[in-house]
Coordinates of C-alpha atoms and ligand atoms in Angstrom, one line a residue:
X10 CA 51.4 -53.1 29.3
X11 CA 54.9 -52.1 29.0
X12 CA 57.9 -55.2 28.4
X13 CA 61.1 -54.9 27.5
X14 CA 61.8 -57.2 24.2
X15 CA 63.2 -56.5 20.7
X16 CA 60.8 -55.0 19.0
X17 CA 59.8 -57.5 15.1
X18 CA 61.3 -56.8 12.2
X19 CA 58.9 -56.4 9.9
X20 CA 58.7 -56.5 6.3
X21 CA 62.6 -56.3 5.4
X22 CA 62.7 -58.3 1.3
X23 CA 65.5 -58.0 -0.6
X24 CA 65.4 -55.3 -3.5
X25 CA 66.3 -57.9 -6.8
X26 CA 63.8 -60.9 -6.1
X27 CA 61.2 -57.8 -6.1
X28 CA 62.9 -56.1 -9.4
X29 CA 62.2 -59.1 -11.0
X30 CA 58.7 -59.0 -10.9
X31 CA 58.6 -55.5 -11.4
X32 CA 60.8 -55.8 -14.7
X33 CA 58.5 -58.6 -15.5
X34 CA 55.1 -56.7 -15.5
X35 CA 56.9 -54.2 -18.0
X36 CA 58.1 -56.7 -20.6
X37 CA 54.4 -58.2 -20.3
X38 CA 53.0 -54.6 -21.3
X39 CA 55.8 -54.6 -23.9
X40 CA 54.6 -57.7 -26.1
X41 CA 52.7 -57.0 -28.6
X42 CA 49.0 -56.7 -28.0
X43 CA 50.3 -55.9 -24.1
X44 CA 48.4 -52.8 -23.5
X45 CA 45.4 -53.6 -25.0
X46 CA 41.9 -54.4 -23.6
X47 CA 39.5 -55.0 -26.7
X48 CA 41.8 -58.3 -27.9
X49 CA 41.3 -59.9 -24.2
X50 CA 37.2 -59.5 -24.3
X51 CA 37.4 -60.6 -28.0
X52 CA 39.1 -63.9 -27.1
X53 CA 37.1 -64.8 -24.3
X54 CA 33.5 -64.4 -23.5
X55 CA 33.3 -64.9 -20.4
X56 CA 36.6 -62.4 -19.4
X57 CA 33.7 -60.7 -18.0
X58 CA 32.9 -62.6 -15.1
X59 CA 36.1 -64.1 -14.3
X60 CA 37.5 -60.3 -13.7
X61 CA 35.1 -59.2 -11.4
X62 CA 35.2 -59.8 -7.7
X63 CA 32.2 -60.2 -5.0
X64 CA 31.9 -59.1 -1.6
X65 CA 28.6 -59.4 -0.5
X66 CA 26.7 -56.9 -3.2
X67 CA 30.2 -54.9 -3.7
X68 CA 31.8 -55.9 -6.8
X69 CA 34.9 -54.6 -8.5
X70 CA 34.6 -55.2 -12.3
X71 CA 38.4 -55.1 -13.6
X72 CA 38.3 -57.0 -16.8
X73 CA 38.7 -53.5 -18.6
X74 CA 42.5 -53.9 -18.0
X75 CA 45.1 -54.9 -20.1
X76 CA 45.8 -57.5 -17.4
X77 CA 45.7 -61.2 -18.8
X78 CA 46.1 -64.6 -17.5
X79 CA 49.9 -64.0 -17.1
X80 CA 50.0 -60.3 -15.9
X81 CA 47.8 -61.5 -13.0
X82 CA 50.1 -64.6 -11.9
X83 CA 53.1 -62.0 -12.3
X84 CA 50.7 -59.4 -9.9
X85 CA 50.2 -62.4 -7.7
X86 CA 53.6 -63.9 -7.5
X87 CA 55.0 -60.2 -7.0
X88 CA 52.7 -60.3 -3.8
X89 CA 54.1 -63.4 -2.7
X90 CA 57.4 -62.2 -3.0
X91 CA 56.7 -58.8 -1.4
X92 CA 55.2 -61.1 1.3
X93 CA 52.0 -59.2 1.3
X94 CA 50.3 -62.4 3.4
X95 CA 52.5 -61.9 6.1
X96 CA 52.3 -57.5 5.9
X97 CA 48.3 -58.3 6.2
X98 CA 48.8 -60.9 9.8
X99 CA 51.2 -58.0 11.2
X100 CA 48.9 -55.0 9.8
X101 CA 45.9 -56.8 12.1
X102 CA 48.3 -58.0 14.6
X103 CA 49.4 -54.4 15.8
X104 CA 52.7 -54.9 14.6
X105 CA 54.6 -51.8 14.4
X106 CA 54.4 -51.8 10.7
X107 CA 54.7 -47.8 10.3
X108 CA 58.2 -48.6 11.2
X109 CA 59.7 -44.5 10.4
X110 CA 57.3 -43.6 13.8
X111 CA 57.6 -47.1 15.4
X112 CA 53.8 -47.2 15.1
X113 CA 51.3 -49.6 14.8
X114 CA 48.8 -48.6 12.0
X115 CA 45.3 -50.3 13.8
X116 CA 42.7 -48.0 12.6
X117 CA 40.2 -51.1 12.4
X118 CA 40.0 -51.4 16.3
X119 CA 37.8 -48.2 15.9
X120 CA 35.6 -50.1 14.3
X121 CA 36.2 -53.6 15.7
X122 CA 33.8 -55.0 18.6
X123 CA 35.1 -54.3 21.6
X124 CA 36.2 -57.9 22.2
X125 CA 37.5 -58.0 18.8
X126 CA 41.0 -58.8 20.4
X127 CA 43.2 -56.3 18.0
X128 CA 46.0 -55.0 19.8
X129 CA 48.7 -52.3 19.0
X130 CA 52.0 -52.9 19.6
X131 CA 54.0 -49.5 19.7
X132 CA 58.1 -49.5 20.1
X133 CA 60.6 -47.0 21.7
X134 CA 63.9 -47.6 22.0
X135 CA 64.0 -50.9 23.1
X136 CA 60.3 -50.6 24.8
X137 CA 57.4 -52.6 23.4
X138 CA 53.8 -51.6 24.6
X139 CA 51.1 -54.0 23.5
X140 CA 47.5 -52.2 23.9
X141 CA 44.1 -53.7 23.4
X142 CA 43.3 -51.5 21.3
X143 CA 39.5 -52.6 20.8
X144 CA 38.3 -52.0 23.6
X145 CA 40.2 -48.8 24.5
X146 CA 38.4 -47.3 21.3
X147 CA 35.1 -49.2 22.6
X148 CA 35.5 -47.3 25.3
X149 CA 35.0 -43.8 23.9
X150 CA 33.4 -44.9 21.7
X151 CA 30.7 -45.3 24.3
X152 CA 31.6 -41.5 25.7
X153 CA 31.2 -40.4 22.2
X154 CA 27.4 -42.1 22.4
X155 CA 26.8 -40.9 24.9
X156 CA 27.8 -37.0 24.4
X157 CA 25.8 -37.4 20.7
X158 CA 22.7 -38.3 22.5
X159 CA 23.0 -35.3 25.6
X160 CA 23.2 -32.9 22.6
X161 CA 20.6 -34.8 20.3
X162 CA 18.3 -34.8 23.6
X163 CA 18.9 -31.3 24.9
X164 CA 20.7 -32.3 27.8
X165 CA 23.9 -31.0 26.6
X166 CA 22.8 -26.7 25.9
X167 CA 24.8 -24.1 24.9
X168 CA 25.4 -21.1 27.2
X169 CA 22.2 -19.3 26.9
X170 CA 20.2 -22.9 27.4
X171 CA 19.6 -23.6 23.5
X172 CA 19.8 -26.4 22.2
X173 CA 22.7 -27.1 19.7
X174 CA 21.4 -27.3 15.9
X175 CA 24.9 -26.7 14.6
X176 CA 28.1 -28.5 14.7
X177 CA 31.1 -26.4 13.3
X178 CA 33.9 -28.9 13.0
X179 CA 37.7 -27.0 12.7
X180 CA 40.1 -29.2 11.4
X181 CA 42.3 -29.9 8.5
X182 CA 43.7 -32.9 6.1
X183 CA 42.5 -35.6 7.9
X184 CA 40.7 -34.2 10.4
X185 CA 39.1 -32.9 7.9
X186 CA 38.5 -34.6 4.8
X187 CA 37.2 -38.0 6.0
X188 CA 34.6 -37.0 8.6
X189 CA 33.6 -34.1 5.6
X190 CA 33.2 -36.9 3.0
X191 CA 31.4 -39.7 5.5
X192 CA 28.9 -36.7 7.1
X193 CA 28.3 -35.4 3.7
X194 CA 27.4 -39.1 2.2
X195 CA 25.3 -40.2 5.0
X196 CA 23.1 -36.3 5.2
X197 CA 22.5 -35.4 2.0
X198 CA 19.5 -36.0 0.3
X199 CA 18.6 -37.6 3.3
X200 CA 15.6 -35.9 5.7
X201 CA 16.6 -37.3 8.8
X202 CA 19.9 -34.7 9.0
X203 CA 20.3 -34.0 13.0
X204 CA 22.3 -31.1 13.0
X205 CA 23.6 -28.8 10.4
X206 CA 27.6 -29.7 9.9
X207 CA 29.9 -26.8 8.7
X208 CA 33.6 -27.2 8.5
X209 CA 36.6 -25.3 8.6
X210 CA 39.9 -25.9 7.2
X211 CA 42.1 -23.1 5.5
X212 CA 43.3 -20.3 7.4
X213 CA 42.3 -18.7 5.2
X214 CA 40.0 -15.7 6.7
X215 CA 37.5 -15.8 3.9
X216 CA 37.6 -19.3 5.1
X217 CA 36.4 -18.4 8.8
X218 CA 33.8 -15.7 7.3
X219 CA 32.0 -17.7 5.1
X220 CA 31.7 -20.5 7.5
X221 CA 30.1 -18.6 10.8
X222 CA 28.1 -16.5 8.1
X223 CA 24.8 -16.8 9.5
X224 CA 26.1 -18.6 12.1
X225 CA 24.6 -18.3 15.3
X226 CA 27.0 -18.8 18.4
X227 CA 24.5 -19.6 20.4
X228 CA 23.6 -22.6 19.1
X229 CA 26.9 -23.5 17.4
X230 CA 28.9 -26.6 19.4
X231 CA 32.6 -26.1 18.2
X232 CA 34.4 -29.6 17.8
X233 CA 38.5 -29.0 17.7
X234 CA 39.9 -31.9 15.8
X235 CA 43.7 -32.3 15.5
X236 CA 45.6 -35.4 16.3
X237 CA 48.7 -33.9 17.2
X238 CA 46.9 -30.2 18.4
X239 CA 49.6 -28.6 17.2
X240 CA 48.6 -27.5 13.3
X241 CA 48.8 -24.1 12.3
X242 CA 45.9 -23.9 10.4
X243 CA 43.5 -25.2 13.1
X244 CA 45.0 -23.8 15.8
X245 CA 44.5 -20.4 14.7
X246 CA 41.0 -21.2 13.0
X247 CA 39.8 -22.6 16.9
X248 CA 41.4 -19.1 18.7
X249 CA 39.4 -17.0 16.2
X250 CA 36.4 -19.7 16.7
X251 CA 37.0 -19.0 20.3
X252 CA 37.3 -15.4 20.2
X253 CA 34.1 -15.7 17.6
X254 CA 32.0 -17.7 20.6
X255 CA 33.7 -14.8 23.6
X256 CA 32.3 -12.0 21.7
X257 CA 28.8 -13.1 21.5
X258 CA 28.3 -14.7 24.8
X259 CA 31.2 -14.0 26.7
X260 CA 34.5 -16.3 28.1
X261 CA 32.3 -18.6 30.4
X262 CA 30.7 -19.6 27.1
X263 CA 33.7 -21.6 25.4
X264 CA 33.3 -24.5 28.5
X265 CA 30.1 -25.4 27.2
X266 CA 30.4 -24.8 23.6
X267 CA 34.0 -26.7 22.4
X268 CA 34.9 -30.2 22.5
X269 CA 37.9 -31.8 21.4
X270 CA 38.9 -34.6 19.4
X271 CA 43.2 -35.4 19.6
X272 CA 45.5 -37.6 21.0
X273 CA 47.5 -34.7 22.3
X274 CA 45.6 -34.4 26.1
X275 CA 48.6 -31.9 27.4
X276 CA 47.7 -29.3 24.6
X277 CA 43.8 -29.9 24.8
X278 CA 44.0 -28.8 28.2
X279 CA 46.1 -26.0 27.4
X280 CA 44.0 -24.4 25.2
X281 CA 41.3 -24.4 27.9
X282 CA 38.7 -27.5 27.0
X283 CA 37.5 -29.6 29.8
X284 CA 38.3 -33.4 30.3
X285 CA 34.9 -34.4 29.8
X286 CA 35.0 -32.1 26.5
X287 CA 37.9 -34.3 25.1
X288 CA 37.7 -37.5 23.3
X289 CA 41.0 -39.1 22.4
X290 CA 42.6 -41.5 20.4
X291 CA 45.6 -43.1 20.2
X292 CA 49.2 -42.8 18.0
X293 CA 48.5 -45.6 15.9
X294 CA 45.7 -44.4 14.2
X295 CA 46.6 -42.0 11.6
X296 CA 45.1 -39.0 10.8
X297 CA 44.3 -40.0 7.0
X298 CA 42.8 -43.0 9.1
X299 CA 41.1 -41.2 11.7
X300 CA 37.6 -40.5 10.6
X301 CA 36.0 -43.3 12.4
X302 CA 37.8 -41.9 16.0
X303 CA 36.8 -39.5 17.9
X304 CA 37.8 -37.2 15.2
X305 CA 34.6 -37.9 13.2
X306 CA 32.3 -37.0 15.8
X307 CA 31.0 -34.3 13.7
X308 CA 29.3 -37.3 11.9
X309 CA 26.7 -39.0 14.1
X310 CA 26.1 -35.6 15.1
X311 CA 24.6 -34.6 12.3
X312 CA 23.5 -38.1 10.3
X313 CA 22.4 -39.7 14.0
X314 CA 24.8 -42.4 16.0
X315 CA 22.6 -45.5 14.8
X316 CA 23.9 -44.5 10.9
X317 CA 27.4 -43.5 12.8
X318 CA 27.6 -47.5 14.0
X319 CA 26.7 -48.7 10.6
X320 CA 29.8 -46.9 8.7
X321 CA 31.7 -48.9 11.4
X322 CA 30.3 -51.9 10.8
X323 CA 30.4 -51.6 7.0
X324 CA 34.5 -50.7 7.1
X325 CA 34.3 -53.5 9.8
X326 CA 33.1 -55.6 7.1
X327 CA 35.8 -54.9 5.1
X328 CA 38.5 -55.6 7.8
X329 CA 37.2 -58.8 7.9
X330 CA 37.2 -59.5 4.1
X331 CA 40.7 -58.4 4.0
X332 CA 42.2 -60.5 6.5
X333 CA 40.3 -63.5 6.0
X334 CA 40.0 -64.5 2.2
X335 CA 42.7 -65.2 -0.3
X336 CA 44.9 -62.8 -2.1
X337 CA 42.7 -64.5 -5.8
X338 CA 39.2 -62.7 -4.1
X339 CA 40.1 -60.2 -2.4
X340 CA 38.4 -56.6 -3.3
X341 CA 41.4 -54.6 -1.8
X342 CA 44.5 -56.8 -2.5
X343 CA 42.9 -56.9 -6.5
X344 CA 42.5 -53.7 -6.7
X345 CA 45.7 -52.9 -5.3
X346 CA 47.3 -55.1 -8.1
X347 CA 45.5 -53.5 -10.9
X348 CA 47.2 -50.1 -9.9
X349 CA 50.3 -52.0 -9.6
X350 CA 49.7 -52.7 -13.1
X351 CA 49.1 -49.5 -14.3
X352 CA 51.6 -47.7 -12.7
X353 CA 54.6 -50.2 -13.1
X354 CA 53.6 -51.6 -15.9
X355 CA 52.0 -49.6 -18.4
X356 CA 54.0 -46.2 -16.5
X357 CA 50.8 -44.8 -16.0
X358 CA 51.7 -41.3 -13.4
X359 CA 47.7 -39.9 -12.3
X360 CA 44.6 -42.0 -11.3
X361 CA 40.9 -40.8 -11.4
X362 CA 38.0 -41.2 -9.0
X363 CA 34.7 -40.9 -10.9
X364 CA 31.9 -41.8 -8.1
X365 CA 28.3 -41.5 -9.7
X366 CA 27.1 -40.3 -6.9
X367 CA 26.6 -36.5 -5.5
X368 CA 26.8 -37.3 -2.1
X369 CA 30.4 -38.6 -2.4
X370 CA 31.4 -35.5 -4.6
X371 CA 34.1 -35.0 -1.7
X372 CA 35.2 -38.4 -1.7
X373 CA 38.2 -37.8 -4.4
X374 CA 39.6 -34.6 -2.1
X375 CA 39.7 -37.7 0.8
X376 CA 41.3 -40.4 -1.1
X377 CA 44.2 -37.7 -2.8
X378 CA 45.1 -37.6 0.9
X379 CA 45.0 -41.5 1.6
X380 CA 47.0 -42.1 -1.0
X381 CA 48.9 -39.4 -2.1
X382 CA 50.2 -38.7 2.2
X383 CA 50.4 -42.6 2.6
X384 CA 52.4 -43.8 -1.0
X385 CA 53.7 -40.2 -2.0
X386 CA 57.2 -41.8 -0.9
X387 CA 60.6 -42.5 -2.8
X388 CA 62.2 -44.6 0.2
X389 CA 61.5 -48.3 0.9
X390 CA 62.0 -49.9 4.1
X391 CA 65.3 -51.1 5.6
X392 CA 66.7 -53.7 3.3
X393 CA 68.1 -56.9 5.4
X394 CA 71.2 -55.2 5.8
X395 CA 68.9 -52.6 7.9
X396 CA 69.8 -49.7 4.5
X397 CA 67.1 -47.4 3.5
X398 CA 67.3 -47.1 -0.3
X399 CA 65.6 -45.1 -3.3
X400 CA 62.5 -47.4 -4.2
X401 CA 63.7 -47.9 -8.2
X402 CA 59.9 -48.7 -9.3
X403 CA 57.4 -45.6 -9.7
X404 CA 55.0 -45.4 -6.3
X405 CA 51.8 -43.5 -5.7
X406 CA 50.2 -41.5 -9.3
X407 CA 48.8 -38.6 -8.9
X408 CA 44.9 -38.6 -7.7
X409 CA 42.3 -36.1 -9.6
X410 CA 38.1 -36.8 -9.2
X411 CA 35.3 -35.5 -9.7
X412 CA 31.6 -36.4 -9.7
X413 CA 30.2 -38.6 -12.6
X414 CA 28.7 -36.5 -14.6
X415 CA 30.4 -33.4 -14.1
X416 CA 34.0 -34.4 -15.2
X417 CA 32.1 -35.3 -18.1
X418 CA 32.0 -31.8 -19.1
X419 CA 34.9 -30.8 -17.8
X420 CA 38.4 -32.9 -17.7
X421 CA 37.4 -36.0 -19.1
X422 CA 38.2 -34.8 -22.8
X423 CA 41.7 -35.7 -21.9
X424 CA 40.8 -38.9 -20.6
X425 CA 39.5 -39.8 -24.0
X426 CA 41.6 -38.2 -26.1
X427 CA 44.9 -36.8 -24.7
X428 CA 48.1 -38.2 -25.1
X429 CA 48.6 -40.0 -22.2
X430 CA 46.4 -42.9 -20.7
X431 CA 44.4 -41.8 -17.2
X432 CA 43.3 -45.2 -15.7
X433 CA 39.8 -44.2 -14.0
X434 CA 37.9 -46.0 -11.2
X435 CA 34.1 -45.6 -11.5
X436 CA 31.9 -46.2 -8.6
X437 CA 28.0 -46.2 -8.5
X438 CA 25.1 -47.3 -6.6
X439 CA 22.6 -49.6 -8.4
X440 CA 19.8 -47.8 -6.1
X441 CA 19.2 -44.1 -5.6
X442 CA 17.8 -43.2 -2.7
X443 CA 15.5 -40.4 -4.5
X444 CA 12.2 -40.2 -6.2
X445 CA 13.7 -39.6 -9.3
X446 CA 14.8 -43.5 -10.9
X447 CA 14.9 -41.8 -14.5
X448 CA 17.7 -39.2 -12.7
X449 CA 19.2 -42.5 -11.7
X450 CA 19.3 -44.2 -14.5
X451 CA 21.1 -41.4 -16.8
X452 CA 23.6 -41.7 -14.0
X453 CA 24.2 -45.0 -14.9
X454 CA 24.2 -44.9 -18.2
X455 CA 26.2 -42.6 -18.3
X456 CA 29.3 -44.5 -16.1
X457 CA 28.8 -47.6 -18.3
X458 CA 29.3 -45.4 -21.5
X459 CA 32.2 -43.7 -20.4
X460 CA 34.1 -46.9 -19.3
X461 CA 32.8 -48.8 -22.5
X462 CA 34.2 -45.5 -24.1
X463 CA 37.5 -45.3 -23.4
X464 CA 37.9 -49.1 -23.8
X465 CA 36.1 -49.3 -27.2
X466 CA 37.4 -45.7 -28.3
X467 CA 36.1 -44.9 -32.2
X468 CA 38.4 -45.5 -35.2
X469 CA 38.9 -43.4 -37.9
X470 CA 37.7 -45.9 -40.0
X471 CA 33.9 -45.6 -38.5
X472 CA 34.1 -41.7 -38.1
X473 CA 35.6 -41.8 -42.0
X474 CA 32.2 -44.0 -42.8
X475 CA 30.1 -41.4 -40.8
X476 CA 31.3 -38.5 -42.3
X477 CA 30.6 -40.0 -45.6
X478 CA 26.8 -41.0 -45.0
X479 CA 26.5 -37.4 -43.5
X480 CA 27.7 -36.1 -46.9
X481 CA 31.0 -34.4 -46.0
X482 CA 32.9 -34.1 -48.7
X483 CA 36.5 -36.4 -48.6
X484 CA 38.5 -33.0 -48.2
X485 CA 36.9 -32.1 -44.8
X486 CA 36.7 -36.4 -44.1
X487 CA 40.6 -36.0 -44.2
X488 CA 41.0 -32.5 -42.4
X489 CA 38.2 -33.1 -39.2
X490 CA 38.6 -36.9 -39.1
X491 CA 41.6 -37.6 -37.1
X492 CA 40.6 -35.0 -34.6
X493 CA 37.5 -37.2 -33.5
X494 CA 39.8 -40.8 -33.2
X495 CA 39.7 -41.8 -29.8
X496 CA 42.5 -44.8 -29.8
X497 CA 40.4 -46.1 -27.0
X498 CA 41.8 -49.4 -25.1
X499 CA 42.1 -47.2 -21.8
X500 CA 41.1 -48.6 -18.6
X501 CA 39.0 -48.7 -16.1
X502 CA 37.2 -50.4 -12.8
X503 CA 33.8 -50.7 -12.1
X504 CA 33.1 -50.5 -8.4
X505 CA 29.2 -50.9 -7.8
X506 CA 27.1 -51.7 -5.1
X507 CA 23.1 -52.2 -4.1
X508 CA 22.6 -48.8 -2.1
X509 CA 24.8 -46.0 -0.7
X510 CA 24.0 -46.5 2.7
X511 CA 26.2 -45.8 5.5
X512 CA 27.3 -49.2 5.9
X513 CA 28.8 -49.1 2.4
X514 CA 30.3 -45.8 2.5
X515 CA 32.0 -47.1 5.6
X516 CA 32.8 -50.6 3.5
X517 CA 33.7 -47.8 0.7
X518 CA 36.3 -46.0 2.5
X519 CA 38.1 -49.0 3.9
X520 CA 38.3 -51.0 0.4
X521 CA 40.3 -47.8 -0.4
X522 CA 42.5 -47.7 3.0
X523 CA 43.4 -51.5 2.2
X524 CA 44.5 -50.7 -1.1
X525 CA 46.8 -48.1 -0.3
X526 CA 48.7 -50.7 2.2
X527 CA 48.5 -53.3 -0.6
X528 CA 50.4 -50.9 -2.9
X529 CA 52.5 -49.9 -0.1
X530 CA 53.6 -53.0 0.6
X531 CA 54.0 -54.3 -2.7
X532 CA 56.5 -50.9 -3.6
X533 CA 57.9 -51.0 -0.1
X534 CA 57.5 -48.4 1.6
X535 CA 56.0 -47.2 5.1
X536 CA 52.7 -46.3 3.5
X537 CA 51.2 -44.9 7.2
X538 CA 54.1 -41.5 8.1
X539 CA 54.0 -38.8 6.6
X540 CA 58.0 -37.1 6.7
X541 CA 57.2 -35.0 3.3
X542 CA 55.0 -32.1 4.4
X543 CA 57.2 -31.2 7.8
X544 CA 60.1 -29.3 5.4
X545 CA 57.3 -26.6 4.0
X546 CA 55.5 -26.6 7.4
X547 CA 58.7 -25.5 9.2
X548 CA 59.4 -22.9 6.6
X549 CA 56.4 -21.9 7.1
X550 CA 56.5 -20.9 10.7
X551 CA 60.3 -19.6 9.6
X552 CA 58.8 -17.2 7.1
X553 CA 55.7 -16.4 8.7
X554 CA 57.5 -13.6 11.2
X555 CA 59.3 -11.7 8.4
X556 CA 56.0 -11.2 7.2
X557 CA 55.1 -9.4 10.8
X558 CA 54.2 -5.8 10.5
X559 CA 57.1 -3.6 10.7
X560 CA 56.0 -1.9 13.8
X561 CA 55.6 -5.5 16.0
X562 CA 58.9 -7.1 14.8
X563 CA 60.6 -5.8 17.8
X564 CA 58.3 -9.0 18.9
X565 CA 59.8 -11.9 16.8
X566 CA 63.1 -12.2 16.8
X567 CA 63.2 -14.2 13.8
X568 CA 61.7 -11.6 11.3
X569 CA 64.6 -10.7 10.1
X570 CA 66.5 -13.6 9.7
X571 CA 65.9 -14.4 5.6
X572 CA 68.3 -17.0 4.3
X573 CA 66.0 -17.5 1.6
X574 CA 66.7 -18.1 -2.1
X575 CA 66.3 -14.5 -4.2
X576 CA 62.8 -16.1 -6.1
X577 CA 61.6 -16.1 -2.0
X578 CA 63.3 -12.9 -0.6
X579 CA 62.2 -11.2 -3.7
X580 CA 58.1 -12.6 -3.0
X581 CA 58.1 -11.6 0.7
X582 CA 59.7 -8.0 -0.2
X583 CA 57.3 -7.5 -2.9
X584 CA 54.0 -8.7 -0.9
X585 CA 55.6 -6.9 2.0
X586 CA 55.6 -3.6 0.1
X587 CA 52.0 -4.5 -1.7
X588 CA 50.6 -4.5 2.0
X589 CA 52.6 -1.2 2.3
X590 CA 54.8 -3.3 5.3
X591 CA 58.6 -3.4 3.8
Ligands
F6P603 O1 50.5 -32.1 7.7 C1 50.0 -33.2 6.9 C2 49.1 -33.8 8.0 O2 49.8 -34.3 9.0 C3 48.0 -34.5 7.8 O3 48.8 -36.1 8.0 C4 47.0 -35.1 9.0 O4 46.0 -35.3 8.8 C5 47.0 -33.0 9.4 O5 48.3 -32.7 8.9 C6 46.6 -32.7 10.5 O6 46.9 -32.5 11.6 P1 46.5 -32.7 12.8 O7 45.0 -33.7 12.9 O8 46.9 -33.5 14.0 O9 45.7 -31.6 13.0

């Protein structure tokens, strides 16, 4: 539906109001003991209960943070100043909250029932278009389901008449990480895997060789996942995969072996993929929110349709929780506010993600993109006068992580004893899906112990006493004891749920999606664009012809352009010399 109207003006807040809130947070952290956690536990026996929020079996324990009642009230006041409630309404009303691209951020429609009534309002100039996003997504989901069932039943076969056993997904960033984490979470260790899933993202030719090694082209279905269908890495890998299929099975095989997942139907057609093999989604889905869309087609192909649907149901349950629950009991809101405290009151520049579940081993990589591409911004949305100014406060921390317990044997040393405070999110399921309960108990014991150790630390007095008991000399105690001190008072959240099933996977990822939206709202930035990645892409496309062998340069008019700084010029020259192309 297209109509002419003035686009709604979202979320314009005067900076000074917010600045006072951020200033107050910093002042609270500067109080004596303002950064300490253990005194809060000592003062309040039921702290854990009061600082744990629940959504069914899913709990968020944020008690191991230096947030007391005053700090929590200040965070809620800041949320009010930033009009978080209004922002949440605009998000679910499908307003163009992605203001720099005039787009809604309506990924929730991908997991909502068809009749949920979720709309997306897209503004262009003075034109405003409203789409029934949930209905559109459901129609495409039906098409996906029919395709998945046809592949599984063998109705859709490869060019030589063999059924598909393997699915190779080519995509990068949001067109890779979300589908990968979900596919692994829904298939690793479970025995009813329907197809083998393979992922190719990096343009590095070794990645192509490694991913296709041992794959039988006759039994491989290739999915090209790209929202824009213009991404260099994906285009080059798709061309390589096409050549690989053609070399083995001939030109005609492309039609039966390829499918595309994109918003750019023109470019897909130009690649030669037929419309019935194209699964579309719309601009109101950001790349890093697209695993729920056709971009996630590999998930039901590998894990089965029912599990995919259950994952969508879990995400939708979290959407409804976020939309309908008062801020004080709202998990994404609380998770977001704790992060604001760590970043803006304590000045932490990092956030560690430790999922004590090997099936979530790619979760940190997905959350890196989700959080850092969404909230790695330094300019605020337009103020009341329509001016976009730099944020006077810090925004997204640097995320990193590994599965627990592996992380404990690598970087956790720094988290316990380094000079900087690194907040940690511990994530674990109470019940495992294997027959080694002892292993799962060991996993959980380590998660709980790490969180406790970070908070409690170990004092020099304790260490001295222990060393003396073990017969160490006073000189040795003086020299060694300080090295063994762990200062403690280091914050963490613990996110726990019953079991890592498809429903809880969906719920968990959606929890972080909405946390990102909450933080973006408080920081006053656009969480849904990603302009920062454009410059590198532009420069790379300029440099590419300069790296072209001498003999082929006449085909590349840009090749001799140069105009780089002396370091880049020298690096290019050295590269060409080492390759014998100078
Ligand atoms: O360069 C960043 C980015 O645009 C991400 O936002 C996106 O997820 C990724 O590249 C891949 O983009 P596409 O799906 O359009 O190929």
